[in-house]
Each structure stands twice: as C-alpha cells, then as structure tokens.
PDB file of C-alpha atoms in Angstrom:
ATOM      1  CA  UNK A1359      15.994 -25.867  29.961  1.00  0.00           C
ATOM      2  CA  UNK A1360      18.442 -24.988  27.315  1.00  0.00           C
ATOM      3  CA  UNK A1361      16.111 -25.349  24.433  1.00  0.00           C
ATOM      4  CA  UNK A1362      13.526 -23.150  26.457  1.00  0.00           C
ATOM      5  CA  UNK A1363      16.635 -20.479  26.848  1.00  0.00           C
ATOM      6  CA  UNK A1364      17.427 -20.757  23.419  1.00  0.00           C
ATOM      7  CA  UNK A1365      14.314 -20.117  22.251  1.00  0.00           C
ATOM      8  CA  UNK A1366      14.224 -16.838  24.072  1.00  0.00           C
ATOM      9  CA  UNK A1367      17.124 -15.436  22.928  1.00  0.00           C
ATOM     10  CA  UNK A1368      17.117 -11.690  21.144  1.00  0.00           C
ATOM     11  CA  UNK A1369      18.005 -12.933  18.165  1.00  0.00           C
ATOM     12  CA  UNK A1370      15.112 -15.771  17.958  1.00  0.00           C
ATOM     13  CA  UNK A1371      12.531 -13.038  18.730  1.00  0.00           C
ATOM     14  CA  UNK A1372      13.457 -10.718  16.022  1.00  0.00           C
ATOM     15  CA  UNK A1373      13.659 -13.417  13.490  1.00  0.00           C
ATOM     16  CA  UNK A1374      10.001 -14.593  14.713  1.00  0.00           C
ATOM     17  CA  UNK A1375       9.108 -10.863  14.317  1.00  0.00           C
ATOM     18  CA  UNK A1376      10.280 -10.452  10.706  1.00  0.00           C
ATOM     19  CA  UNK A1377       9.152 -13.635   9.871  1.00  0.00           C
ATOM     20  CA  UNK A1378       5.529 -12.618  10.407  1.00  0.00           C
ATOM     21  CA  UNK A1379       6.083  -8.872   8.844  1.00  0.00           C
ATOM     22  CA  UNK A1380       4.455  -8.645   5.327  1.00  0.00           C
ATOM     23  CA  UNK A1381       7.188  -5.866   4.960  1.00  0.00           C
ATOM     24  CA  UNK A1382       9.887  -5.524   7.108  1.00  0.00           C
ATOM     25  CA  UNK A1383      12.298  -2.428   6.353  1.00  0.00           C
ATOM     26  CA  UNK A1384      15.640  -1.670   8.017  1.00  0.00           C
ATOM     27  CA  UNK A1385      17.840   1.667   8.118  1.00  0.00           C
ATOM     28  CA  UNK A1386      16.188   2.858   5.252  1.00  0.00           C
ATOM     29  CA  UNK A1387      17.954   6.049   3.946  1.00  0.00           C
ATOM     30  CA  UNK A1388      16.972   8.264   0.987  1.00  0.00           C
ATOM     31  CA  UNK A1389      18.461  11.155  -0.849  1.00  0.00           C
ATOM     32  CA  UNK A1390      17.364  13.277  -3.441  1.00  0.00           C
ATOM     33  CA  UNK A1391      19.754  15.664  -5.388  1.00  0.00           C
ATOM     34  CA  UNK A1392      18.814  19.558  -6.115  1.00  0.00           C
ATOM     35  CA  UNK A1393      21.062  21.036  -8.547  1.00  0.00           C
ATOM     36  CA  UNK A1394      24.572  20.798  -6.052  1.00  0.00           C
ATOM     37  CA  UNK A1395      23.282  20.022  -2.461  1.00  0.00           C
ATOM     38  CA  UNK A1396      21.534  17.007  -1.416  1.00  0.00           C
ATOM     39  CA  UNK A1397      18.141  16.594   0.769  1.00  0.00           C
ATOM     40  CA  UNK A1398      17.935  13.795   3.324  1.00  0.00           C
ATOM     41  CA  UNK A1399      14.421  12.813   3.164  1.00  0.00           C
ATOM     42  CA  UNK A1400      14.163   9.745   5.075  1.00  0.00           C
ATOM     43  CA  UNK A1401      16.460   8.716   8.088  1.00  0.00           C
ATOM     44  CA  UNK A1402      17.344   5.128   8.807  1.00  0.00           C
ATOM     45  CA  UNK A1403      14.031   4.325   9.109  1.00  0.00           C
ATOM     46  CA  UNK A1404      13.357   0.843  10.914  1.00  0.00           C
ATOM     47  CA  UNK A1405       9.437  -0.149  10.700  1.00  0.00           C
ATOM     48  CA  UNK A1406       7.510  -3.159  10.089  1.00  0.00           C
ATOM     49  CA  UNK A1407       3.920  -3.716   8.649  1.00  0.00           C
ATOM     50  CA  UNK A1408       2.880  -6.345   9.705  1.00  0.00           C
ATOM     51  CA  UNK A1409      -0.012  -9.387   7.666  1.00  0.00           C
ATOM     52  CA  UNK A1410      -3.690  -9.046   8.700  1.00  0.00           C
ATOM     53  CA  UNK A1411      -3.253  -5.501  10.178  1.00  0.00           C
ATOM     54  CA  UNK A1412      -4.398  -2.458   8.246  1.00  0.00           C
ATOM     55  CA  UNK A1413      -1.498   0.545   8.787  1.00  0.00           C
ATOM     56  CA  UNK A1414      -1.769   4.273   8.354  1.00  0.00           C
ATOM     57  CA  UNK A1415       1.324   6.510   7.679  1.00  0.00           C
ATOM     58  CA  UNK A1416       0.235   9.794   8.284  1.00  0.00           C
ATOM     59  CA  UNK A1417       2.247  13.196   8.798  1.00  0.00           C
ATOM     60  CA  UNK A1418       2.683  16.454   7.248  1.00  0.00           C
ATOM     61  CA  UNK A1419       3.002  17.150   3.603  1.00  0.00           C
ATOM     62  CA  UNK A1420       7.084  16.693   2.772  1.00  0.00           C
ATOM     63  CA  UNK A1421       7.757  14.594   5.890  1.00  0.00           C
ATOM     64  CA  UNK A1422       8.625  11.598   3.803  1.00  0.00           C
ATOM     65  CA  UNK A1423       5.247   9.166   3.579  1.00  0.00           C
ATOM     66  CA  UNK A1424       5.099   8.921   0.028  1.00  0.00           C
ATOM     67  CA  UNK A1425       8.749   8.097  -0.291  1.00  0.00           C
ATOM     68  CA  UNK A1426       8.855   5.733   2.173  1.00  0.00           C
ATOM     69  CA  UNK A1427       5.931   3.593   0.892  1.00  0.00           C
ATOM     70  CA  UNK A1428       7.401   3.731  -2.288  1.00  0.00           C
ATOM     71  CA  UNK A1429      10.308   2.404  -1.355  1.00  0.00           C
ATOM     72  CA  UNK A1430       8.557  -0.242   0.922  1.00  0.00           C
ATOM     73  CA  UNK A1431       6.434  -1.549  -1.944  1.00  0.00           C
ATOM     74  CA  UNK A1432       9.903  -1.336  -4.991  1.00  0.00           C
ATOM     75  CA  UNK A1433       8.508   1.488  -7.181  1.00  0.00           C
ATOM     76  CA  UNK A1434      11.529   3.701  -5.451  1.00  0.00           C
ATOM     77  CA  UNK A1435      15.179   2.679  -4.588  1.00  0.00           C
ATOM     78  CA  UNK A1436      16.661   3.439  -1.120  1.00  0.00           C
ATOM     79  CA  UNK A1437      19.630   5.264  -0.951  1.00  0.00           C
ATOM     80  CA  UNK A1438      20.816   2.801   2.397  1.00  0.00           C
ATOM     81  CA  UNK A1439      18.799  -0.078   3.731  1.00  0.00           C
ATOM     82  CA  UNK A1440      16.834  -3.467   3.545  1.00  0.00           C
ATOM     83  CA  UNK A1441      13.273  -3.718   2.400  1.00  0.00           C
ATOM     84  CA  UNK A1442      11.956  -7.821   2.319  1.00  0.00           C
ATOM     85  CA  UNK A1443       8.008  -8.048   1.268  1.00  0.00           C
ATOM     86  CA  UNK A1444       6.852 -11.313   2.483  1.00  0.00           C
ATOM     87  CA  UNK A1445      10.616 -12.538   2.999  1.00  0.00           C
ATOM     88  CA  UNK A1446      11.733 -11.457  -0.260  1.00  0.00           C
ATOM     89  CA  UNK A1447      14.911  -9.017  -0.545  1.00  0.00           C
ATOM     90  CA  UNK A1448      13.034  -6.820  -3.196  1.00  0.00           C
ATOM     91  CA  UNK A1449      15.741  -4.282  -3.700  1.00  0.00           C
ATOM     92  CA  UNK A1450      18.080  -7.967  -4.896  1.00  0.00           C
ATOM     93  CA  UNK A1451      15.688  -8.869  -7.483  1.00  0.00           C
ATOM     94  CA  UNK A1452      16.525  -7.776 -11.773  1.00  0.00           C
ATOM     95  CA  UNK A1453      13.941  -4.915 -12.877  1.00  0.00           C
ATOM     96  CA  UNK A1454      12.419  -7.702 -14.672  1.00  0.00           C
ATOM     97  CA  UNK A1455      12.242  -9.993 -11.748  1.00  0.00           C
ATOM     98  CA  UNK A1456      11.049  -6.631  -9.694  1.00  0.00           C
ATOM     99  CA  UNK A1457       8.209  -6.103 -12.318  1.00  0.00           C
ATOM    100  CA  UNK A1458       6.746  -9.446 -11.733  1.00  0.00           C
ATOM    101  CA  UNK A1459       6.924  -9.777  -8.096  1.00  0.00           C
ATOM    102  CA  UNK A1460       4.788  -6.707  -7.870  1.00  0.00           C
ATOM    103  CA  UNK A1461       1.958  -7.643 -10.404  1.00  0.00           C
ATOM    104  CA  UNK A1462       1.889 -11.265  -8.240  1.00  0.00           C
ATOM    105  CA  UNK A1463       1.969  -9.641  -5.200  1.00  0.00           C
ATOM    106  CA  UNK A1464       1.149  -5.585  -4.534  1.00  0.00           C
ATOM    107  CA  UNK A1465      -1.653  -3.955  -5.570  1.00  0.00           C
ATOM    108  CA  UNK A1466      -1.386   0.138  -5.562  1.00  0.00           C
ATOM    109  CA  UNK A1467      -4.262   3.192  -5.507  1.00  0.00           C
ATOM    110  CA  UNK A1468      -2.289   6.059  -6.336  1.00  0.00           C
ATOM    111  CA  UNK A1469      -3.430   9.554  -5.727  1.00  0.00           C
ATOM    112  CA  UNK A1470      -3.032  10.379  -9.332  1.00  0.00           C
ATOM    113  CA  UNK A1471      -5.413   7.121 -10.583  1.00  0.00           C
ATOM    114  CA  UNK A1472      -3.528   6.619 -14.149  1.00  0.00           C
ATOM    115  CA  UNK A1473      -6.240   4.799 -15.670  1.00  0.00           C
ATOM    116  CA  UNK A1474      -5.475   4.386 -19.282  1.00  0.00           C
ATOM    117  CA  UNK A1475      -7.818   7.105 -21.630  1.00  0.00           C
ATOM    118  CA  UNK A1476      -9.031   5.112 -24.583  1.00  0.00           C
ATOM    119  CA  UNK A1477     -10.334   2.414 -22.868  1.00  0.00           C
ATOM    120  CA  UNK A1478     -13.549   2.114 -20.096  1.00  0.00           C
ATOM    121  CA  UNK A1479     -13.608   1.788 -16.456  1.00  0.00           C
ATOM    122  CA  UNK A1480     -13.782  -2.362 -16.862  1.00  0.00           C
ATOM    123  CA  UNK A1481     -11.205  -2.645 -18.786  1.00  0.00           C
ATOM    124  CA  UNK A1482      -8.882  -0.160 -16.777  1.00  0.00           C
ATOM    125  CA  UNK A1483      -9.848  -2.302 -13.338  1.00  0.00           C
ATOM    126  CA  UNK A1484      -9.234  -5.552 -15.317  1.00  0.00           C
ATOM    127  CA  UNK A1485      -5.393  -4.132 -16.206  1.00  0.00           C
ATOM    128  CA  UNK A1486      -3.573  -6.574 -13.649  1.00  0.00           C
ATOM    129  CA  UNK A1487      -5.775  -9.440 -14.595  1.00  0.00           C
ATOM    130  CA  UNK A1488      -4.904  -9.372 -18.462  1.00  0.00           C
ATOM    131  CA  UNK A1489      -1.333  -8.387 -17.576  1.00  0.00           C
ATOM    132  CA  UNK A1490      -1.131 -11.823 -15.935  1.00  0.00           C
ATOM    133  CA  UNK A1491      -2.465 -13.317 -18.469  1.00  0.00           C
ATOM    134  CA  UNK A1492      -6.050 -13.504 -18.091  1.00  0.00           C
ATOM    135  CA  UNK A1493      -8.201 -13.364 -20.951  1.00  0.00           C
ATOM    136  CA  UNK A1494      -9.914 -10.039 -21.133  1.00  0.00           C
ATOM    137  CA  UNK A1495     -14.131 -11.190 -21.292  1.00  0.00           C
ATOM    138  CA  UNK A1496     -13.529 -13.260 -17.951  1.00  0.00           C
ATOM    139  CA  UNK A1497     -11.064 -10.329 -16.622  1.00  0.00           C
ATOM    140  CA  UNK A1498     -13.564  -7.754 -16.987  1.00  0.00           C
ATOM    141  CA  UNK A1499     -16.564  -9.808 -15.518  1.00  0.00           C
ATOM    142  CA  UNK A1500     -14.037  -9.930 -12.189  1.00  0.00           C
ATOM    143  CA  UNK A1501     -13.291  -5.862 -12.747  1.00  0.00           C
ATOM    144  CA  UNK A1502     -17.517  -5.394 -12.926  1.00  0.00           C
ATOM    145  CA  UNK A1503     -17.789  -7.396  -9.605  1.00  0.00           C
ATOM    146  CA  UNK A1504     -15.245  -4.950  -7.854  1.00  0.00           C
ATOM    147  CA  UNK A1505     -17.471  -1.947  -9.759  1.00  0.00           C
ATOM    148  CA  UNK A1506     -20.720  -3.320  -8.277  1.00  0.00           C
ATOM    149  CA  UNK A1507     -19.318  -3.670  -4.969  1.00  0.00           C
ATOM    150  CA  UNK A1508     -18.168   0.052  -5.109  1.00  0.00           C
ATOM    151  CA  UNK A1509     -21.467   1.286  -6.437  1.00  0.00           C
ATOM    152  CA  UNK A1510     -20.116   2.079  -9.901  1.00  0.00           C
ATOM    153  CA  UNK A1511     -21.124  -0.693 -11.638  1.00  0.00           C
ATOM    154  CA  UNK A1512     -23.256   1.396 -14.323  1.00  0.00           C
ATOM    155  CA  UNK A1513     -20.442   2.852 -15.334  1.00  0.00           C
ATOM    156  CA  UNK A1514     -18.203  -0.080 -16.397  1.00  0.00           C
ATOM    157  CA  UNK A1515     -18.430   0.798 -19.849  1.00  0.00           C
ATOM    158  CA  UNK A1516     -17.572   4.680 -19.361  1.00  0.00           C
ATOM    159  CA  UNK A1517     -14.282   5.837 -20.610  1.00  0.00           C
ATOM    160  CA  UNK A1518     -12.238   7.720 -18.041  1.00  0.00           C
ATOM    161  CA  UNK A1519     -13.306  11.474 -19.138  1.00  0.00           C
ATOM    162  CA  UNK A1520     -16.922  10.040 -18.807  1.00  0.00           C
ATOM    163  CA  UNK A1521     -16.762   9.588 -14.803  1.00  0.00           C
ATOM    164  CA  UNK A1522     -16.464  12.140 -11.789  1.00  0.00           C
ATOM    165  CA  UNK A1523     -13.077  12.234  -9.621  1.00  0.00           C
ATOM    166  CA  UNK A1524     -14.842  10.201  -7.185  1.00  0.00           C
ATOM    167  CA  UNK A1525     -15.965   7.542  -9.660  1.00  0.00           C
ATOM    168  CA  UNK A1526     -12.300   7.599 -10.852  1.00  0.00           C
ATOM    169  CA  UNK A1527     -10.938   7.114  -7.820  1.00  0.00           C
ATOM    170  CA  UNK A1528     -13.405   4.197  -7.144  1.00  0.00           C
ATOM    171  CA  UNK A1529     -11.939   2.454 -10.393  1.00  0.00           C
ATOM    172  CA  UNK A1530      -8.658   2.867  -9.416  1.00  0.00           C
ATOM    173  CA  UNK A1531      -9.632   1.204  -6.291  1.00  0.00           C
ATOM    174  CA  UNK A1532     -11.155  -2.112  -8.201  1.00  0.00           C
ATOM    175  CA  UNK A1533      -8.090  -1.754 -10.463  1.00  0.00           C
ATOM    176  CA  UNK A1534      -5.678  -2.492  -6.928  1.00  0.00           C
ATOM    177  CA  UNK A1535      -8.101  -5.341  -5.853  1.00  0.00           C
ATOM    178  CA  UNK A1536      -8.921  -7.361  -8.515  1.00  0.00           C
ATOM    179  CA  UNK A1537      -5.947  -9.487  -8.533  1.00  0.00           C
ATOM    180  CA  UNK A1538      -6.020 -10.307  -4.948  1.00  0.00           C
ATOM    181  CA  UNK A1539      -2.605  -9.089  -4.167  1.00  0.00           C
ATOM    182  CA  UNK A1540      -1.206 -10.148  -0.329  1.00  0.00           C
ATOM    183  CA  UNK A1541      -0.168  -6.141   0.106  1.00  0.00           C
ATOM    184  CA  UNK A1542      -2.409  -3.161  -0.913  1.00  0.00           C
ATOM    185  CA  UNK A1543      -0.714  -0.017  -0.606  1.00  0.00           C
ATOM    186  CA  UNK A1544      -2.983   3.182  -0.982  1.00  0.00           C
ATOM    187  CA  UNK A1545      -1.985   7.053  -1.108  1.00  0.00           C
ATOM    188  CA  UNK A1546      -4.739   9.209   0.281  1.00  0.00           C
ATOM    189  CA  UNK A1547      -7.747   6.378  -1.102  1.00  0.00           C
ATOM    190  CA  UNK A1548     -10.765   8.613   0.665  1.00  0.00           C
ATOM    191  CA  UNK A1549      -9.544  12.017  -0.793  1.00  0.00           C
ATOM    192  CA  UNK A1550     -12.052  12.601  -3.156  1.00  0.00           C
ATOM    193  CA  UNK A1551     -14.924  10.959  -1.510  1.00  0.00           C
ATOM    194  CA  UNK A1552     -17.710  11.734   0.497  1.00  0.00           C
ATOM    195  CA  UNK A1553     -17.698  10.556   4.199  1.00  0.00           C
ATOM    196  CA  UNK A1554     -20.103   7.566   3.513  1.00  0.00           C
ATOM    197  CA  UNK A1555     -18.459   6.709   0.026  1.00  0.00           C
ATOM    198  CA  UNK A1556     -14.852   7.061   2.137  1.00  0.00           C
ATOM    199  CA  UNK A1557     -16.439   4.492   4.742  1.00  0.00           C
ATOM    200  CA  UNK A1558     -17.686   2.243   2.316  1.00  0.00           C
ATOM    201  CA  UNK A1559     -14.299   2.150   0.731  1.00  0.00           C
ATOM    202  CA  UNK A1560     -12.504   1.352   3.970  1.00  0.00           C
ATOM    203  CA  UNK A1561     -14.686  -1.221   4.878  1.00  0.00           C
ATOM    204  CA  UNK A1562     -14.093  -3.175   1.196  1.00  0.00           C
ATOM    205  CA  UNK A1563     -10.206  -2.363   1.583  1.00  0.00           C
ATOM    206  CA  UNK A1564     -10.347  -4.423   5.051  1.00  0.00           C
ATOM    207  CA  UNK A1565     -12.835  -7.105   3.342  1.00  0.00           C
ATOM    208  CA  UNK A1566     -10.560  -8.239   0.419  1.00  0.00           C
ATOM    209  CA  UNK A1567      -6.785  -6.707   1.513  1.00  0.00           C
ATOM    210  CA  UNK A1568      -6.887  -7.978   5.080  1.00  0.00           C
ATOM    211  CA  UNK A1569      -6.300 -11.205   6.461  1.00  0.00           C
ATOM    212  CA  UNK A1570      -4.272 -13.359   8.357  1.00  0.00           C
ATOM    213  CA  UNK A1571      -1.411 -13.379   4.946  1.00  0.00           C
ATOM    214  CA  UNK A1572      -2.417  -9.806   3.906  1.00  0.00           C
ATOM    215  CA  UNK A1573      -1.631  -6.469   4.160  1.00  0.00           C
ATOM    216  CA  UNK A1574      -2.724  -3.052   3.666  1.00  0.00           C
ATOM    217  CA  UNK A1575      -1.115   0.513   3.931  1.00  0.00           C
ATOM    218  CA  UNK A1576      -2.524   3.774   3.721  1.00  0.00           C
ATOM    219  CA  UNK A1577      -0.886   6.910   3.542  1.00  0.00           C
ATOM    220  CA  UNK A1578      -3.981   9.598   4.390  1.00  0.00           C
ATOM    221  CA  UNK A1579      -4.734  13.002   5.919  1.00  0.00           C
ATOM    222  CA  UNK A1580      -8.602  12.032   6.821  1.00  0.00           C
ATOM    223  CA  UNK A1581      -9.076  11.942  10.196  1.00  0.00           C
ATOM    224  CA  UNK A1582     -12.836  11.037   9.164  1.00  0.00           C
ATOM    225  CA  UNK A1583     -10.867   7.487   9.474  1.00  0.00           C
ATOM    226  CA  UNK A1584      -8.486   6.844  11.290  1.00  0.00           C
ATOM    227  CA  UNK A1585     -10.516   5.127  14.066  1.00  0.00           C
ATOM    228  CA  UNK A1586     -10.324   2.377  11.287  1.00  0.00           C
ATOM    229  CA  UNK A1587      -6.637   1.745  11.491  1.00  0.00           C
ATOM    230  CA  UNK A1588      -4.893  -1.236  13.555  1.00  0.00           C
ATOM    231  CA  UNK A1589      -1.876   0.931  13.813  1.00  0.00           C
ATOM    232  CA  UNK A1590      -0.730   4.390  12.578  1.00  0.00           C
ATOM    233  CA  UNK A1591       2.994   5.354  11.778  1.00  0.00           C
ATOM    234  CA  UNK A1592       3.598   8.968  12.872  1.00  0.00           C
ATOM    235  CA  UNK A1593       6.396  10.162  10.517  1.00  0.00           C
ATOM    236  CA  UNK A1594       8.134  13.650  11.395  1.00  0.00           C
ATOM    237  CA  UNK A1595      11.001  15.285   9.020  1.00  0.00           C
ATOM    238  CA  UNK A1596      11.567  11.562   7.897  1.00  0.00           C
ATOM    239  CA  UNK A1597      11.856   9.853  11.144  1.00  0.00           C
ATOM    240  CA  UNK A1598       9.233   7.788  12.547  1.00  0.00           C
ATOM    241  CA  UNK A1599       8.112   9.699  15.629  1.00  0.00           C
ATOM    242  CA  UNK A1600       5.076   7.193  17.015  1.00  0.00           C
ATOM    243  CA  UNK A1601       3.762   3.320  16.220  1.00  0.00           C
ATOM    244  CA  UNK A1602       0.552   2.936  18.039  1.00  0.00           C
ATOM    245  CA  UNK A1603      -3.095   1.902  17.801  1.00  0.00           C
ATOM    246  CA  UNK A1604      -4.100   5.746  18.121  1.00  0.00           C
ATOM    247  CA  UNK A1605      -3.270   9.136  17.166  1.00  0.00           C
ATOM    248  CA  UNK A1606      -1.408  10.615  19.533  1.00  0.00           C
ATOM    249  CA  UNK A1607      -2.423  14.030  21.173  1.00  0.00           C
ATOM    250  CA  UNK A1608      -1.563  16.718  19.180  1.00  0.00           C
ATOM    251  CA  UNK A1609      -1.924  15.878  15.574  1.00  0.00           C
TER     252      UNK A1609
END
C-alpha cells in the first residue's frame, strides 16, 4: 500500500509527465527592449509538447508564436524560465555545445527558407547531412530522396533563383528532414502551397517527424489543416489561452 501511495503522489506524476515531453517549458518569460521601455511578449508560459504528437501553435500575428518556438527549440534566449528538449536543460549548454545539440537533434522550416544562393536545391537539402559530417555524393542522394518524395525531384540540380516559392519552400522542407531529427519545428510550412501540395506536405511531416520518440511543431494560420493536428496551443497576448485536440469556437 505505501509503494502504491507513493507512486501516486503529485510530484511522481509530473515527473512521469516531463519525462515523456519531447519539450517541456516552464515560466517562460521574454522581453524585448524599444529604445527606453520594455515589451513583455511572452508571460510565464508553462506548456509541454509532447513525442509522437504533432502540435499547432496558432494565434494572431504579434501574440508571441514565433518567439516562443524559438525559444522552445534554443535559437532565442528566455528572459525567465526552463526549456529541457528531450531531458536536456538547453538554455545550460555553451553556444558551442547549443550548436551541436540542435544539428543532432532539431530540424527547422523557417518561413524565410535561407537556402544558400550559389549552390542547387540537393545540395541546400543535404546542408545538415554534410554539416555532420557526411560526405556530400551520398548526402545529396538522401536530399534527392526527400525531393522525389515532395515532387521536386527534377529540380535537384536547380539553383535557388531557378525554382518557384512553392518549390523553395518544398526544399526547405527536405532540408529539415533529411537528418532525421527527433523534433521538427515548422513556421507557417503550407503558406505558399496549394491545398493538395499543403496536404501532401503534412502527410510527409507526420510520416518521417512523428513517432513514438518524435516530435513536430507547427506554428500556422491555415485552417485548410488543422483537422491534422493532435493538439493545438491557442496563444493570446503571450499567454496560452487553450490546449486541446480542436479549435475552439471562435477563432
């Protein structure tokens, strides 16, 4: 009996919690500073994503998604608060140590896709892949698989300026895949695409980012998909208003 009460304590079921949370964040707090004054843009937030579960943050422009995610996956600093990715105190590591915890582990699709100029759409989705040390032939035959399975793979040899802002999009897509990272975190990854190109995407985002160890965020506006999320995070003015399977009525 006392091993069955301790079990059931408060303190064992957050632990159990947390332990399963691919990113668990606590009282996270940022500021920016404008000239003299200083803008609270997140609140103490307290939210967990949790492995094998595919998350949307959604809420109007300026109510904090983009920061928070940022912070949540190390690319930003919190002002106040705790973010662990897969148990690991991210905000404790060096830069350096930073750095290589997120090319082992998180792969991003930003809305602006920062794919490198000079060189083609292969070589831009192979980027992770040679950064770990991957030679670049066999790194680019993975990046062409990715291509293929988005429908681009004729234009794996295309430099950047050669492809549409869909097609663009699509190899900033393979770019976040093709290491297998255990978190994918995407901002707005349907934006530019067509309703059965957006669908498409979704369904290879929950193919290769989600799994019983994996993860996947997406910050979005397209209600074309949201039926496809496990759970959406409302945020309001920085706070986290709702955590729920579906939209709630009125947004």
């Amino acid at each position: 009996m006392n091993e069955q009460a301790e079990m059931e304590t408060p303190e064992n079921i957050d632990a159990s919690i947390e332990a399963e949370a691919a990113i668990s964040a606590r009282g996270i707090i940022r500021d920016f500073e404008t000239g003299q004054s200083t803008i609270r843009v997140l609140h103490g937030i307290d939210a967990d994503i949790r492995s094998g579960e595919m998350t949307y943050v959604v809420g109007e422009s300026g109510s904090g998604k983009t920061t928070l995610i940022s912070i949540m996956c190390g690319i930003l600093w919190p002002t106040e608060g705790e973010v662990k990715v897969f148990g690991t105190d991210i905000y404790s590591l060096t830069d350096t140590e930073l750095v290589n915890f997120r090319l082992e582990n998180i792969g991003f699709i930003f809305q602006q896709y920062n794919l490198i100029p000079s060189i083609d759409a292969a070589a831009n989705a192979a980027v992770p892949l040679i950064a770990k040390g991957m030679d670049i032939e066999p790194a680019r035959e993975k990046s062409k698989q990715l291509l293929d399975a988005l429908n681009i793979g004729d234009q794996a040899e295309k430099l950047p300026s050669q492809l549409s802002g869909g097609q663009q999009q699509r190899v900033a897509i393979a770019r976040a895949l093709v290491h297998e990272p255990r978190l994918v975190v995407c901002d707005e990854p349907t934006a530019a695409l067509d309703a059965s190109s957006g669908r498409r995407v979704m369904d290879l985002l929950r193919d290769v980012a989600v799994s019983e160890d994996r993860a996947c965020i997406i910050v979005t506006h397209d209600n074309r998909i949201f039926d496809l999320a496990d759970r959406i995070l409302v945020l309001e003015d920085g706070r986290v208003t709702h955590d729920g399977k579906e939209m709630p009525e009125g947004h």
